[in-house]
Short mmCIF file of C-alpha atoms and ligand atoms in Angstrom, two decimals:
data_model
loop_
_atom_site.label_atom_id
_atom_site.label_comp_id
_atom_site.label_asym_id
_atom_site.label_seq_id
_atom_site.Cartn_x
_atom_site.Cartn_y
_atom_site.Cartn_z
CA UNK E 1 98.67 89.77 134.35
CA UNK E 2 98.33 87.51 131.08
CA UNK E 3 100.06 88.97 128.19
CA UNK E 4 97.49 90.00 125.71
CA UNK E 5 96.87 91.99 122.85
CA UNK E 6 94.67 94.31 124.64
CA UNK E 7 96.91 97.68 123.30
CA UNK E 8 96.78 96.47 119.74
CA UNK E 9 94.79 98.66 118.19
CA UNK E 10 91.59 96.98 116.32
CA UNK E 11 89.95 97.38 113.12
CA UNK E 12 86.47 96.88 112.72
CA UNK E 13 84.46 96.41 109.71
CA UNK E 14 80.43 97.35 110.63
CA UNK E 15 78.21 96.07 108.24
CA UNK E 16 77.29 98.19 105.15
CA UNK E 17 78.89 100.88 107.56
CA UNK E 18 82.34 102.89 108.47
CA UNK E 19 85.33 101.26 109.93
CA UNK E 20 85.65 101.18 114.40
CA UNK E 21 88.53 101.76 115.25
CA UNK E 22 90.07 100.87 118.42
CA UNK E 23 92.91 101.43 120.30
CA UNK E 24 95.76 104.48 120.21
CA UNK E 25 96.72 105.23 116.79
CA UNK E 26 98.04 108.31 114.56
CA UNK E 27 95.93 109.40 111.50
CA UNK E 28 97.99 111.50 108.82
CA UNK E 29 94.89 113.75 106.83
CA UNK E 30 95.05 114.26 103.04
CA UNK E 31 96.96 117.55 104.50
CA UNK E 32 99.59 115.89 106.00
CA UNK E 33 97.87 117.37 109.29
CA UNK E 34 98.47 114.93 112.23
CA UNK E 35 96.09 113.39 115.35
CA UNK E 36 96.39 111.08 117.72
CA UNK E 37 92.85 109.55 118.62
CA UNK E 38 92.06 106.68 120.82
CA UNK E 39 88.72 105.83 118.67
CA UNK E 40 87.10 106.64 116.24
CA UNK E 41 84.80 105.55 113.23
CA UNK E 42 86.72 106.55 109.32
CA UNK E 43 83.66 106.61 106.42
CA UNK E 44 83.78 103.38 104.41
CA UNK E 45 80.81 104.39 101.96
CA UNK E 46 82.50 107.28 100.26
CA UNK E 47 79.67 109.22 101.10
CA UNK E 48 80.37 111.04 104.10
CA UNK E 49 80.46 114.66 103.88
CA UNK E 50 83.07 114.92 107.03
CA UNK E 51 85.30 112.72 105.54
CA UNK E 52 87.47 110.71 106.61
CA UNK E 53 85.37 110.07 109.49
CA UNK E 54 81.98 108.72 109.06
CA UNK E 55 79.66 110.77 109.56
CA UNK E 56 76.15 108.53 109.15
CA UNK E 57 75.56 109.31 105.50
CA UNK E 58 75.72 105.26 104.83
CA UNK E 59 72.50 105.03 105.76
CA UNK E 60 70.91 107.29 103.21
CA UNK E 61 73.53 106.00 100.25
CA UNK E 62 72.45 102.39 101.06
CA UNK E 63 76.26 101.25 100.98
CA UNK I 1 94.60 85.47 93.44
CA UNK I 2 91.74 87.83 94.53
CA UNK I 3 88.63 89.55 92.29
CA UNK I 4 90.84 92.36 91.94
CA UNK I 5 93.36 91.14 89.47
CA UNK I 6 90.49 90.56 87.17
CA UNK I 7 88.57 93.50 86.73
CA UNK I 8 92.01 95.76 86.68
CA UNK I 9 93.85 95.44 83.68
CA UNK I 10 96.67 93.60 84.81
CA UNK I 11 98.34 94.15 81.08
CA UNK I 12 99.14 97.02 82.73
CA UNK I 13 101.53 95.28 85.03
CA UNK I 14 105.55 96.02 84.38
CA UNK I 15 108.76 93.91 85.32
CA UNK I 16 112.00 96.20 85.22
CA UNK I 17 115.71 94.48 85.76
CA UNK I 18 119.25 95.30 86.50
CA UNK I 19 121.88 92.69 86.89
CA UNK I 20 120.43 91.77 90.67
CA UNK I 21 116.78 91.88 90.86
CA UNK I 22 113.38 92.46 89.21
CA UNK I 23 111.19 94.99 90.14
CA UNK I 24 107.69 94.57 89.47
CA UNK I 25 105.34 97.55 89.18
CA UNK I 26 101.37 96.92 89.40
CA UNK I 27 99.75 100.17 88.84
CA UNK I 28 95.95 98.98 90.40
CA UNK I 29 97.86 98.74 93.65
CA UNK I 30 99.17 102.03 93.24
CA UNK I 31 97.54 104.35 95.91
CA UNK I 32 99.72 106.85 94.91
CA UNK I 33 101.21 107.56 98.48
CA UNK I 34 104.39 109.58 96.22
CA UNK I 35 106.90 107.80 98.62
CA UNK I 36 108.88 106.30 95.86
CA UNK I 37 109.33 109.12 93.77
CA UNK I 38 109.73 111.33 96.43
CA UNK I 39 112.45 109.05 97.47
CA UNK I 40 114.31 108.36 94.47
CA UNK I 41 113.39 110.34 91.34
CA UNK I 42 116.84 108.85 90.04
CA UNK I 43 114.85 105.70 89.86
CA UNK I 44 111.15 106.37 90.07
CA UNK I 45 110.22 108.95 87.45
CA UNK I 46 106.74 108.86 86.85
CA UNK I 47 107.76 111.69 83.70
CA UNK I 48 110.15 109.16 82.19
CA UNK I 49 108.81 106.27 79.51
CA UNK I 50 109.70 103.90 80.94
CA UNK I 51 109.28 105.18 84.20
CA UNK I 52 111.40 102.89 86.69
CA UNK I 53 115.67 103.56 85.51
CA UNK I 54 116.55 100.27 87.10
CA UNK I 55 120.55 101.50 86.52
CA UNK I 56 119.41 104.84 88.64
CA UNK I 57 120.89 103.96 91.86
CA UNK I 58 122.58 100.87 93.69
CA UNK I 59 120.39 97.70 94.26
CA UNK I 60 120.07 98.29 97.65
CA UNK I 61 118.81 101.50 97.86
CA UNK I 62 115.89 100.53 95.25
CA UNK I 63 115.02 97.50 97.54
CA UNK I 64 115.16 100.06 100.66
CA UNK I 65 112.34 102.12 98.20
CA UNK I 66 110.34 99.23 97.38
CA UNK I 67 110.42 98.29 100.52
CA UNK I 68 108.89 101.35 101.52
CA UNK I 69 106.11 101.18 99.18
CA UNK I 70 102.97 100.80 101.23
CA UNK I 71 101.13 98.38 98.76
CA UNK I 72 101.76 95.48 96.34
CA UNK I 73 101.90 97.92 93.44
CA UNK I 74 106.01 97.50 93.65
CA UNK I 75 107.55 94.60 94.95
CA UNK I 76 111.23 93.02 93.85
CA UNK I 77 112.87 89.87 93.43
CA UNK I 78 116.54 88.54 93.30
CA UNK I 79 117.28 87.30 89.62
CA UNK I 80 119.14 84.98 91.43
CA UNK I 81 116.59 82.10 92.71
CA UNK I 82 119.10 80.95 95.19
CA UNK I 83 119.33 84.35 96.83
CA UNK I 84 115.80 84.29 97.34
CA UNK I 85 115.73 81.68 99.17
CA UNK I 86 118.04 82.86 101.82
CA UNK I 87 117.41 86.37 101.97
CA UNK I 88 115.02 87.62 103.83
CA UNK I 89 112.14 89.82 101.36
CA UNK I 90 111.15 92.51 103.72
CA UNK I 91 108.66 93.12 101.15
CA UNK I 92 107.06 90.15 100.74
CA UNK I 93 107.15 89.47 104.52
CA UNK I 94 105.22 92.72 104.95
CA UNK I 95 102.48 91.74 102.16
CA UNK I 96 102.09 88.18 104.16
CA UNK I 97 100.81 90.76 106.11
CA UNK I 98 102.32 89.10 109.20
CA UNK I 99 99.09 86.67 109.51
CA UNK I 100 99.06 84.49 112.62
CA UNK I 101 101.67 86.71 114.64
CA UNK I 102 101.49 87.07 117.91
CA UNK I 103 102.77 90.41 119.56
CA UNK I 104 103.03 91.40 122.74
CA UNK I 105 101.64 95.10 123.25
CA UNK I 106 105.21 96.06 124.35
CA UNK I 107 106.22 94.88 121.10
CA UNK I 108 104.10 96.53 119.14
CA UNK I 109 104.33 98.77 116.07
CA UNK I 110 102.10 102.01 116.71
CA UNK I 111 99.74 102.34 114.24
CA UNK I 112 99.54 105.31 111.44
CA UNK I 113 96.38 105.68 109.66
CA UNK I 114 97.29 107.48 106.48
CA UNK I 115 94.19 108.91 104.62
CA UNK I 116 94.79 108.61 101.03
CA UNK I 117 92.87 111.84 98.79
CA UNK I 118 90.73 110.42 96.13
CA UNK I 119 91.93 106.81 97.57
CA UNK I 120 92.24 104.28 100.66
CA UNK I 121 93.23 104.65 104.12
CA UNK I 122 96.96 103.42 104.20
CA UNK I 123 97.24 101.41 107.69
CA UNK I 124 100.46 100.50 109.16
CA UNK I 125 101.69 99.72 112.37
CA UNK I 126 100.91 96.23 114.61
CA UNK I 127 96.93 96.00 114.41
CA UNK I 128 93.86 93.77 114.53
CA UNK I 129 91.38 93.40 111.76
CA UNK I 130 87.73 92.29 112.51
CA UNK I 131 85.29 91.41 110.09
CA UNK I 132 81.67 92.17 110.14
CA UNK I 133 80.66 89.64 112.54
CA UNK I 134 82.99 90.34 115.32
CA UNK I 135 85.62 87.63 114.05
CA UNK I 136 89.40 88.44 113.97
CA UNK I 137 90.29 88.21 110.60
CA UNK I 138 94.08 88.33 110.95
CA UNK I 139 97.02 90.54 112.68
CA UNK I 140 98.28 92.59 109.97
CA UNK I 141 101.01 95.63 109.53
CA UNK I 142 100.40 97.10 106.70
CA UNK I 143 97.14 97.09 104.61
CA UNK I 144 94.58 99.60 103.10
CA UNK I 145 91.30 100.33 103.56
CA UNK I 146 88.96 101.14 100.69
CA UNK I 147 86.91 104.26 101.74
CA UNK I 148 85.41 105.14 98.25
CA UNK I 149 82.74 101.95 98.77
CA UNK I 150 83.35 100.47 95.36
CA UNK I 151 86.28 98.11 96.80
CA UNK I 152 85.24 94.81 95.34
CA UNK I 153 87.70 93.19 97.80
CA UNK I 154 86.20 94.87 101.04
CA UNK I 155 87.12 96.10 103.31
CA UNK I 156 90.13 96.51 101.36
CA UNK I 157 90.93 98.75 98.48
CA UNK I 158 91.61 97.20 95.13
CA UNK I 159 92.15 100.29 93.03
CA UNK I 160 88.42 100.67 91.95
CA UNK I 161 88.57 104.05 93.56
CA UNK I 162 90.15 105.07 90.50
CA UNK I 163 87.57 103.52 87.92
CA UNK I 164 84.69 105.23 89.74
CA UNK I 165 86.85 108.53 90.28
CA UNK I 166 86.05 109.08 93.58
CA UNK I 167 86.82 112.59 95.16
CA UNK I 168 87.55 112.46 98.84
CA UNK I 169 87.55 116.17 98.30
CA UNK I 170 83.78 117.33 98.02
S1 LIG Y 201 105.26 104.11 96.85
FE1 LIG Y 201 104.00 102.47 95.99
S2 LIG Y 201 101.92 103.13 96.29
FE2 LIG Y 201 103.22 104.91 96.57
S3 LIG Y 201 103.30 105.95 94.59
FE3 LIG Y 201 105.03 104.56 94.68
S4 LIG Y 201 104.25 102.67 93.79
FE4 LIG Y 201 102.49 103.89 94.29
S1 LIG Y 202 80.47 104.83 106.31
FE1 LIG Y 202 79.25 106.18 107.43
S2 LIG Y 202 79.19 107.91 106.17
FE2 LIG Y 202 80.38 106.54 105.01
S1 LIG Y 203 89.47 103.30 98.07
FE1 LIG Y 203 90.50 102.05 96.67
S2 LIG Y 203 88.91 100.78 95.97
FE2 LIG Y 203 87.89 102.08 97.34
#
């Protein structure tokens, strides 16, 4: 197999929406509470009312 | 430099010295992540004017802090211009954000998103950042993420979440 970066975990910035997130990674909560997720989608607008993850609120905020 | 340094007031901005190196202390970069004061109150007092005791503890254990910092809001340099040249500034390495690297996945750094209250998401690890358009913007390992959407260097914070006062809490 060709060495790639396949297990790198990748940000993605949607358009006026959250950020994908791709790949195995560890999120640390304003708690200090801990999970491991393999994707997910973390609220870039500020308006989200699950923060941090997004939660569609973007759409009525117009970010 | 980037939009950021002019809407914060970089008057703000601080250089403390001992006989070795310079620390420089940006507060708009300051996400406020407590590591350094957690660390090394000796040094890092945020209840002291000034608030950085450069004399508070050996050079190399306020490098190993700065170091640790997760932003630009401290960074250090040897007084010494030679012995910046051939040491090696972890620091600065990090904030080069280790653009055009190429790691192999066994290689790799796992990634720790840390959510920031009332600021950024604090990303470090080996990771892959895509712009809107599906492009790879660059490899990075340590960077944050504005989530308050008033960033005027998106996707990144710039410490505007401050200005607006955004509350992650409600
Ligand atoms: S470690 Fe850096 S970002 Fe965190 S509180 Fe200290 S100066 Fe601010
Ligand atoms: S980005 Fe979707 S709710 Fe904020
Ligand atoms: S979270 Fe820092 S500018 Fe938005």
């Amino acid at each position: 197999m060709e060495i790639s970066n396949n297990n790198i975990p990748e940000f993605k910035v949607i358009a006026n929406g959250p950020l994908h997130v791709k790949g195995k990674i560890t999120l640390i909560n304003t708690n200090g509470e801990k999970q491991e997720l393999e994707e997910t989608w973390l609220c870039r607008c500020g308006n989200s009312k699950n923060k941090p993850f997004c939660d569609g609120s973007h759409k009525t905020a117009g970010f | 430099m980037d939009n950021f340094s002019k809407i914060t007031d970089d008057s703000q901005n601080r250089e403390y010295s001992n006989d070795e190196i310079t620390v420089f202390w940006k507060p708009g970069k300051c996400v406020h992540a407590t590591t350094c004061y957690k660390e090394l109150i000796e040094v890092f007092n945020p209840r002291r004017r000034p608030w950085v005791n450069m004399y508070g503890a050996p050079t190399e254990r306020i490098i190993e802090i700065v170091n640790k910092c997760p932003t630009e809001a401290l960074t250090y340099k040897w007084n010494d211009e030679a012995k910046n040249k051939e040491t090696i500034n972890l620091k600065n390495e990090r904030l080069k954000k280790g653009e055009g690297q190429n790691v192999t996945s066994q290689q790799a750094k796992p990634v720790t998103i840390q959510v920031m209250r009332d600021g950024p998401l604090v990303v470090q690890g080996d990771f892959e950042v895509f712009d809107e358009k599906g492009n790879k913007l660059k490899h990075m390992i340590m960077t944050s993420f504005c989530r308050c959407g008033a960033s005027n260097s998106q996707p990144f914070c710039d410490g505007y979440h401050r200005k607006i006062g955004f509350n992650s809490e409600k």
